[in-house]
Short mmCIF file of C-alpha atoms and ligand atoms in Angstrom, two decimals:
data_model
loop_
_atom_site.label_atom_id
_atom_site.label_comp_id
_atom_site.label_asym_id
_atom_site.label_seq_id
_atom_site.Cartn_x
_atom_site.Cartn_y
_atom_site.Cartn_z
CA UNK A 1 -68.40 53.84 31.32
CA UNK A 2 -70.05 52.76 34.59
CA UNK A 3 -71.90 55.52 36.46
CA UNK A 4 -70.27 56.73 39.72
CA UNK A 5 -72.82 56.55 42.44
CA UNK A 6 -71.07 57.98 45.44
CA UNK A 7 -72.02 61.55 46.07
CA UNK A 8 -75.23 61.36 44.33
CA UNK A 9 -78.37 62.54 46.36
CA UNK A 10 -81.41 60.43 46.90
CA UNK A 11 -83.18 62.31 44.15
CA UNK A 12 -80.41 61.83 41.61
CA UNK A 13 -80.44 58.07 42.33
CA UNK A 14 -83.99 57.79 41.86
CA UNK A 15 -83.91 59.64 38.56
CA UNK A 16 -80.98 57.51 37.47
CA UNK A 17 -82.76 54.21 38.29
CA UNK A 18 -85.85 55.54 36.55
CA UNK A 19 -83.58 56.17 33.50
CA UNK A 20 -82.59 52.44 33.53
CA UNK A 21 -86.36 51.58 33.34
CA UNK A 22 -86.22 50.33 37.01
CA UNK A 23 -88.60 51.61 39.65
CA UNK A 24 -87.45 54.90 41.17
CA UNK A 25 -87.83 53.58 44.69
CA UNK A 26 -84.77 51.31 43.89
CA UNK A 27 -82.76 54.45 43.83
CA UNK A 28 -83.87 55.46 47.32
CA UNK A 29 -82.79 51.87 48.52
CA UNK A 30 -79.42 52.29 46.98
CA UNK A 31 -79.21 55.61 48.75
CA UNK A 32 -79.97 54.01 51.99
CA UNK A 33 -77.72 50.99 51.46
CA UNK A 34 -74.91 53.17 50.45
CA UNK A 35 -74.78 56.01 53.10
CA UNK A 36 -76.91 54.74 56.08
CA UNK A 37 -75.67 51.01 55.99
CA UNK A 38 -72.42 51.85 54.45
CA UNK A 39 -72.42 49.01 51.84
CA UNK A 40 -69.99 49.69 49.09
CA UNK A 41 -70.48 46.35 47.18
CA UNK A 42 -73.71 45.98 45.33
CA UNK A 43 -73.80 42.29 46.25
CA UNK A 44 -74.04 43.25 49.88
CA UNK A 45 -77.16 45.59 49.34
CA UNK A 46 -79.61 42.96 50.61
CA UNK A 47 -82.51 45.22 50.15
CA UNK A 48 -82.26 44.67 46.33
CA UNK A 49 -83.11 41.67 44.02
CA UNK A 50 -80.33 39.77 42.88
CA UNK A 51 -80.98 40.49 39.13
CA UNK A 52 -80.47 44.25 40.09
CA UNK A 53 -77.29 43.56 41.87
CA UNK A 54 -75.94 42.08 38.51
CA UNK A 55 -77.13 44.97 36.52
CA UNK A 56 -75.55 47.56 39.03
CA UNK A 57 -72.27 45.62 38.87
CA UNK A 58 -72.15 46.19 35.14
CA UNK A 59 -73.57 49.79 34.95
CA UNK A 60 -72.35 51.50 38.04
CA UNK A 61 -69.58 51.92 40.51
CA UNK A 62 -68.97 52.99 44.15
CA UNK A 63 -65.43 54.35 44.27
CA UNK A 64 -64.18 55.28 47.83
CA UNK A 65 -61.10 57.45 47.96
CA UNK A 66 -58.05 54.90 48.00
CA UNK A 67 -55.77 55.31 50.92
CA UNK A 68 -52.11 55.62 49.86
CA UNK A 69 -50.71 56.01 53.38
CA UNK A 70 -51.93 55.94 56.79
CA UNK A 71 -50.21 57.45 59.74
CA UNK A 72 -51.15 56.58 63.37
CA UNK A 73 -50.45 59.18 65.96
CA UNK A 74 -49.51 58.29 69.66
CA UNK A 75 -52.62 60.23 70.75
CA UNK A 76 -54.87 57.83 68.82
CA UNK A 77 -55.41 60.08 65.67
CA UNK A 78 -55.10 58.53 62.37
CA UNK A 79 -54.29 60.46 59.20
CA UNK A 80 -55.11 59.30 55.72
CA UNK A 81 -53.12 60.40 52.58
CA UNK A 82 -55.77 60.05 49.84
CA UNK A 83 -54.77 60.37 46.19
CA UNK A 84 -57.69 61.32 43.97
CA UNK A 85 -58.24 60.32 40.40
CA UNK A 86 -58.77 62.53 37.52
CA UNK A 87 -61.37 65.35 38.13
CA UNK A 88 -64.76 63.73 37.64
CA UNK A 89 -66.40 64.69 34.48
CA UNK A 90 -69.21 67.49 34.82
CA UNK A 91 -72.68 66.02 34.03
CA UNK A 92 -72.73 65.70 30.38
CA UNK A 93 -69.28 66.94 29.77
CA UNK A 94 -66.14 65.21 29.00
CA UNK A 95 -63.41 64.62 31.58
CA UNK A 96 -61.46 67.78 32.62
CA UNK A 97 -58.02 68.22 31.43
CA UNK A 98 -55.27 66.57 33.48
CA UNK A 99 -54.05 68.68 36.51
CA UNK A 100 -51.49 68.27 39.04
CA UNK A 101 -51.99 65.06 41.07
CA UNK A 102 -54.66 65.88 43.58
CA UNK A 103 -53.95 64.40 47.05
CA UNK A 104 -55.90 65.31 50.02
CA UNK A 105 -55.91 64.36 53.74
CA UNK A 106 -58.51 63.23 56.13
CA UNK A 107 -58.03 62.73 59.89
CA UNK A 108 -59.82 60.41 62.41
CA UNK A 109 -59.56 61.63 65.91
CA UNK A 110 -61.00 59.33 68.74
CA UNK A 111 -62.11 60.85 72.10
CA UNK A 112 -64.36 59.87 74.86
CA UNK A 113 -67.86 58.90 73.44
CA UNK A 114 -67.17 60.33 69.97
CA UNK A 115 -64.84 60.61 66.99
CA UNK A 116 -64.16 63.66 64.97
CA UNK A 117 -63.28 63.23 61.36
CA UNK A 118 -61.54 66.28 59.50
CA UNK A 119 -62.09 66.39 55.71
CA UNK A 120 -60.82 68.35 52.81
CA UNK A 121 -63.03 70.08 50.34
CA UNK A 122 -60.40 71.13 47.72
CA UNK A 123 -57.00 69.66 46.84
CA UNK A 124 -54.71 72.68 47.87
CA UNK A 125 -56.21 76.16 48.31
CA UNK A 126 -56.19 79.49 46.29
CA UNK A 127 -56.86 81.69 49.38
CA UNK A 128 -53.14 82.11 50.18
CA UNK A 129 -53.15 82.59 53.94
CA UNK A 130 -49.54 83.10 54.96
CA UNK A 131 -49.37 80.82 57.92
CA UNK A 132 -51.05 77.83 56.27
CA UNK A 133 -49.18 74.98 54.57
CA UNK A 134 -51.99 74.14 52.22
CA UNK A 135 -51.69 77.59 50.73
CA UNK A 136 -48.15 76.60 49.39
CA UNK A 137 -49.78 74.10 47.16
CA UNK A 138 -52.12 76.60 45.38
CA UNK A 139 -55.46 75.23 44.18
CA UNK A 140 -54.86 71.90 42.47
CA UNK A 141 -58.62 71.30 41.99
CA UNK A 142 -62.28 71.20 43.46
CA UNK A 143 -63.37 67.89 45.05
CA UNK A 144 -66.65 66.40 43.94
CA UNK A 145 -69.45 65.71 46.50
CA UNK A 146 -68.55 62.05 46.29
CA UNK A 147 -64.87 62.68 47.16
CA UNK A 148 -65.81 64.85 50.14
CA UNK A 149 -68.40 62.45 51.55
CA UNK A 150 -66.05 59.49 50.58
CA UNK A 151 -63.52 60.72 53.13
CA UNK A 152 -65.93 60.38 55.97
CA UNK A 153 -66.90 56.88 54.82
CA UNK A 154 -63.28 55.80 54.46
CA UNK A 155 -62.45 57.00 57.95
CA UNK A 156 -65.66 55.31 59.41
CA UNK A 157 -64.88 52.02 57.59
CA UNK A 158 -61.27 51.86 58.62
CA UNK A 159 -62.25 52.26 62.30
CA UNK A 160 -65.28 50.24 62.27
CA UNK A 161 -64.22 48.13 65.11
CA UNK A 162 -63.70 51.02 67.45
CA UNK A 163 -66.50 53.48 66.57
CA UNK A 164 -68.10 55.53 69.49
CA UNK A 165 -71.68 56.35 69.08
CA UNK A 166 -71.31 59.94 67.94
CA UNK A 167 -69.49 61.32 64.95
CA UNK A 168 -68.47 64.79 64.35
CA UNK A 169 -67.26 65.97 61.07
CA UNK A 170 -65.15 69.25 60.58
CA UNK A 171 -64.51 70.75 57.13
CA UNK A 172 -61.16 71.92 58.16
CA UNK A 173 -58.81 69.95 56.05
CA UNK A 174 -57.36 71.42 52.75
CA UNK A 175 -59.30 73.92 50.91
CA UNK A 176 -61.79 76.61 51.23
CA UNK A 177 -65.19 75.01 51.40
CA UNK A 178 -67.26 78.02 50.33
CA UNK A 179 -65.19 78.23 47.19
CA UNK A 180 -66.39 74.79 46.24
CA UNK A 181 -69.92 75.59 47.45
CA UNK A 182 -72.16 73.26 45.43
CA UNK A 183 -70.00 70.00 45.90
CA UNK A 184 -69.50 70.97 49.58
CA UNK A 185 -73.25 71.41 50.29
CA UNK A 186 -74.17 68.25 48.34
CA UNK A 187 -71.94 66.31 50.69
CA UNK A 188 -73.07 68.02 53.78
CA UNK A 189 -76.73 67.28 52.82
CA UNK A 190 -75.75 63.61 52.62
CA UNK A 191 -73.96 63.80 56.13
CA UNK A 192 -76.96 65.40 57.67
CA UNK A 193 -79.85 63.51 55.96
CA UNK A 194 -81.51 61.24 58.57
CA UNK A 195 -81.82 58.62 55.69
CA UNK A 196 -78.11 58.76 55.02
CA UNK A 197 -75.32 59.31 57.42
CA UNK A 198 -77.76 60.89 59.86
CA UNK A 199 -75.18 63.16 61.52
CA UNK A 200 -76.58 65.97 63.66
CA UNK A 201 -76.25 69.60 62.29
CA UNK A 202 -74.79 70.37 65.75
CA UNK A 203 -71.82 68.02 65.01
CA UNK A 204 -70.81 69.11 61.55
CA UNK A 205 -68.82 72.22 61.31
CA UNK A 206 -67.69 74.25 58.18
CA UNK A 207 -64.79 76.49 58.63
CA UNK A 208 -64.31 79.47 56.15
CA UNK A 209 -61.64 82.11 55.73
CA UNK A 210 -64.49 84.53 55.45
CA UNK A 211 -65.88 84.33 51.93
CA UNK A 212 -68.81 86.78 52.49
CA UNK A 213 -71.02 85.73 49.46
CA UNK A 214 -70.71 82.08 50.51
CA UNK A 215 -71.71 83.00 54.11
CA UNK A 216 -74.85 84.79 52.75
CA UNK A 217 -75.62 81.94 50.67
CA UNK A 218 -75.21 79.33 53.41
CA UNK A 219 -77.52 81.56 55.55
CA UNK A 220 -80.28 80.78 53.05
CA UNK A 221 -79.98 76.98 53.27
CA UNK A 222 -82.68 74.96 55.00
CA UNK A 223 -80.13 72.21 55.91
CA UNK A 224 -76.72 73.57 57.08
CA UNK A 225 -73.77 72.84 59.24
CA UNK A 226 -72.47 74.95 61.89
CA UNK A 227 -70.28 77.93 60.81
CA UNK A 228 -66.78 78.69 62.00
CA UNK A 229 -65.02 81.81 60.71
CA UNK A 230 -61.18 82.11 60.64
CA UNK A 231 -60.58 85.55 62.16
CA UNK A 232 -56.94 85.26 62.98
CA UNK A 233 -56.34 89.03 63.34
CA UNK A 234 -57.72 91.97 65.26
CA UNK A 235 -57.63 94.74 62.59
CA UNK A 236 -57.79 95.12 58.91
CA UNK A 237 -53.87 95.92 58.41
CA UNK A 238 -52.91 92.74 60.35
CA UNK A 239 -55.46 90.58 58.76
CA UNK A 240 -54.59 91.89 55.11
CA UNK A 241 -51.05 90.76 55.81
CA UNK A 242 -51.92 87.19 57.16
CA UNK A 243 -54.97 86.65 54.83
CA UNK A 244 -54.94 88.54 51.58
CA UNK A 245 -58.73 87.62 51.09
CA UNK A 246 -59.29 90.32 53.79
CA UNK A 247 -58.79 92.89 51.20
CA UNK A 248 -61.77 91.66 49.31
CA UNK A 249 -63.84 90.85 52.46
CA UNK A 250 -62.55 93.17 55.19
CA UNK A 251 -63.47 92.55 58.74
CA UNK A 252 -66.41 95.00 58.87
CA UNK A 253 -68.03 93.30 55.86
CA UNK A 254 -67.28 89.79 57.45
CA UNK A 255 -68.69 90.72 60.76
CA UNK A 256 -71.78 92.24 59.23
CA UNK A 257 -72.41 88.96 57.46
CA UNK A 258 -72.03 87.13 60.67
CA UNK A 259 -74.47 89.55 62.39
CA UNK A 260 -77.02 88.89 59.77
CA UNK A 261 -76.49 85.12 59.91
CA UNK A 262 -79.62 83.42 61.18
CA UNK A 263 -78.51 81.27 64.13
CA UNK A 264 -80.74 78.39 65.22
CA UNK A 265 -81.87 78.43 68.90
CA UNK A 266 -79.14 76.11 70.00
CA UNK A 267 -76.40 77.59 67.79
CA UNK A 268 -73.43 79.97 68.25
CA UNK A 269 -70.86 80.97 65.68
CA UNK A 270 -67.35 79.95 66.28
CA UNK A 271 -64.43 82.35 65.45
CA UNK A 272 -61.07 80.59 65.01
CA UNK A 273 -58.09 82.60 65.81
CA UNK A 274 -54.72 81.05 65.00
CA UNK A 275 -52.15 82.67 67.44
CA UNK A 276 -48.80 83.51 65.86
CA UNK A 277 -46.18 84.27 68.33
CA UNK A 278 -45.38 88.01 68.34
CA UNK A 279 -47.62 88.71 65.32
CA UNK A 280 -51.17 88.69 66.37
CA UNK A 281 -51.07 87.51 69.98
CA UNK A 282 -50.76 90.64 72.17
CA UNK A 283 -53.05 91.83 74.87
CA UNK A 284 -54.09 94.65 72.49
CA UNK A 285 -55.21 92.08 69.95
CA UNK A 286 -57.17 90.24 72.50
CA UNK A 287 -58.99 93.43 73.60
CA UNK A 288 -59.73 94.18 70.00
CA UNK A 289 -61.02 90.70 69.32
CA UNK A 290 -63.23 91.01 72.38
CA UNK A 291 -64.73 94.23 70.96
CA UNK A 292 -65.29 92.70 67.48
CA UNK A 293 -67.07 89.72 68.56
CA UNK A 294 -68.56 91.04 71.68
CA UNK A 295 -72.19 91.64 70.33
CA UNK A 296 -72.44 88.46 68.56
CA UNK A 297 -73.67 85.01 69.93
CA UNK A 298 -70.19 83.46 69.41
CA UNK A 299 -67.34 81.72 70.95
CA UNK A 300 -63.59 81.98 70.11
CA UNK A 301 -61.30 78.97 69.57
CA UNK A 302 -57.74 79.97 70.12
CA UNK A 303 -55.43 77.82 68.02
CA UNK A 304 -51.57 77.92 68.71
CA UNK A 305 -49.96 77.99 65.35
CA UNK A 306 -48.59 74.55 64.34
CA UNK A 307 -45.38 75.04 62.60
CA UNK A 308 -45.53 71.65 61.08
CA UNK A 309 -42.48 70.51 59.18
CA UNK A 310 -39.32 72.37 60.38
CA UNK A 311 -38.24 72.97 56.78
CA UNK A 312 -41.64 74.75 55.90
CA UNK A 313 -39.68 77.96 55.96
CA UNK A 314 -42.68 79.96 57.23
CA UNK A 315 -41.56 83.17 59.13
CA UNK A 316 -43.67 82.49 62.10
CA UNK A 317 -43.35 80.96 65.63
CA UNK A 318 -45.95 79.45 67.99
CA UNK A 319 -47.17 81.64 70.88
CA UNK A 320 -45.63 81.19 74.24
CA UNK A 321 -47.86 79.55 76.89
CA UNK A 322 -47.94 82.97 78.76
CA UNK A 323 -49.28 84.70 75.72
CA UNK A 324 -51.83 82.08 75.08
CA UNK A 325 -53.09 82.29 78.61
CA UNK A 326 -53.18 86.13 78.78
CA UNK A 327 -55.08 86.29 75.46
CA UNK A 328 -57.54 83.73 76.79
CA UNK A 329 -58.06 85.51 80.23
CA UNK A 330 -58.67 88.84 78.42
CA UNK A 331 -61.46 87.38 76.36
CA UNK A 332 -62.87 85.46 79.34
CA UNK A 333 -62.87 88.64 81.60
CA UNK A 334 -64.77 90.35 78.82
CA UNK A 335 -67.38 87.45 78.95
CA UNK A 336 -66.48 85.97 75.54
CA UNK A 337 -66.65 82.23 75.62
CA UNK A 338 -63.07 81.12 74.73
CA UNK A 339 -61.31 77.87 74.22
CA UNK A 340 -57.74 76.91 73.53
CA UNK A 341 -57.47 74.01 70.96
CA UNK A 342 -54.25 72.22 70.38
CA UNK A 343 -53.74 70.34 67.01
CA UNK A 344 -54.07 66.63 67.46
CA UNK A 345 -51.51 64.16 66.02
CA UNK A 346 -48.65 66.68 65.95
CA UNK A 347 -46.32 63.58 65.67
CA UNK A 348 -47.86 62.71 62.38
CA UNK A 349 -47.79 66.13 60.97
CA UNK A 350 -51.36 66.68 61.36
CA UNK A 351 -51.33 70.45 60.75
CA UNK A 352 -53.52 71.58 57.92
CA UNK A 353 -51.97 70.42 54.53
CA UNK A 354 -48.70 69.18 55.92
CA UNK A 355 -48.78 65.53 54.61
CA UNK A 356 -49.58 66.64 50.97
CA UNK A 357 -46.79 69.24 51.11
CA UNK A 358 -44.33 66.70 52.66
CA UNK A 359 -45.45 63.86 50.29
CA UNK A 360 -46.10 65.72 47.04
CA UNK A 361 -43.01 64.02 45.74
CA UNK A 362 -43.86 60.45 46.43
CA UNK A 363 -45.21 57.86 44.04
CA UNK A 364 -48.45 56.40 45.31
CA UNK A 365 -49.58 52.89 44.71
CA UNK A 366 -53.43 53.21 44.85
N1 SAH B 401 -60.06 77.04 54.50
C1 SAH B 401 -60.94 77.07 55.78
C2 SAH B 401 -60.87 75.64 56.48
C3 SAH B 401 -59.52 75.06 56.53
S1 SAH B 401 -58.22 75.55 57.61
C4 SAH B 401 -60.36 78.09 56.71
O1 SAH B 401 -59.38 78.72 56.48
O2 SAH B 401 -61.06 78.42 57.74
C5 SAH B 401 -58.94 75.25 59.13
C6 SAH B 401 -58.44 76.11 60.23
O3 SAH B 401 -57.02 75.76 60.42
C7 SAH B 401 -58.41 77.55 59.97
O4 SAH B 401 -58.99 78.21 61.14
C8 SAH B 401 -56.95 78.00 59.74
O5 SAH B 401 -56.83 79.39 60.15
C9 SAH B 401 -56.08 77.08 60.65
N2 SAH B 401 -54.85 76.66 60.24
C10 SAH B 401 -54.22 76.81 59.14
N3 SAH B 401 -52.85 76.41 59.16
C11 SAH B 401 -52.59 76.32 60.45
C12 SAH B 401 -51.54 75.98 61.25
N4 SAH B 401 -50.25 75.85 60.59
N5 SAH B 401 -51.58 75.98 62.64
C13 SAH B 401 -52.71 76.18 63.19
N6 SAH B 401 -53.90 76.37 62.57
C14 SAH B 401 -53.88 76.50 61.19
FE1 SF4 B 402 -57.06 78.04 52.41
FE2 SF4 B 402 -57.99 77.78 54.90
FE3 SF4 B 402 -55.36 77.49 54.39
FE4 SF4 B 402 -56.32 79.92 54.12
S1 SF4 B 402 -56.17 78.66 55.98
S2 SF4 B 402 -55.12 78.98 52.71
S3 SF4 B 402 -58.36 79.39 53.33
S4 SF4 B 402 -56.89 76.11 53.77
#
């Protein structure tokens, strides 16, 4: 079996090269060619000798996620439906037993001077937030580091001709990144490494439903993305109903972890707040949110709920424009930095998890 190289760190590639009896620095050269130059064909790795090309072709593989379908939005966003293979075997172990077919989504969103790429960290999700389509899939499986970083590479490759100088990555597709911690962080380190994709930590954002031990672990990392926390409610009873994870990590514990989180000088936390019409979008909710986040160096992103497919059957409605504006102005009056974020690509079902839900019946031809 050829060894899969996508997702390996520089150190892992060095060790693997050494295990083949090649000089370890060849591993660092593959690392650079793969992630910095984005060469996915060994023959194109011009920094390696020809004899090594041949050997790598026999003994190794670079497998980018296959694109089963591609959807172009009128607003320029492109959404990729990516069927994944069987769960990659753990080091030294045998292949995991077959699970339901894992299909994830990645979205490329161009804007002035930059592109934002939204990627998934798990197929499906176990957290079960009531407003989220991904939740209806349950957890299918964790993604490997290679499958996570591979989504960014696919989106960059496919748009090679129109790339802006700056790339933002948001871990806001399917899945709860802090419940697939090791693979997610291995991928993030590759994204942030100046010798690899070289993205700025200011431009990579991990969004969590509020897994407190994960936030505490992230706080200790030397290299880490920015942190966004999905708050989505202004008190525990409301949050319990929308996000059952709140019973395990209630608002006070979550905010305490946020208070202790060591922000870098340029950094502030983001709280995401999905506005559900008539559920969590009242003026009282806004005042309570202002009190909760008031003492923190933080901003709030208000996200009007995206109903997605009409047949999703979810008992929610988007907020009215008046409710959005009132909520926003209450936070702003209380000096909380606040922004309203509309989902891009609504015409291509760009809400979290939608494509996988719609397409879960189709046969893919990878
Ligand atoms: N699991 C992580 C990251 C993925 S979800 C998390 O929950 O934070 C990314 C964001 O999309 C979260 O803030 C989530 O609350 C929001 N979201 C989920 N479904 C949505 C929908 N239908 N409309 C608008 N936002 C949604
Ligand atoms: Fe999972 Fe995030 Fe969806 Fe909640 S909102 S079910 S944590 S993907």
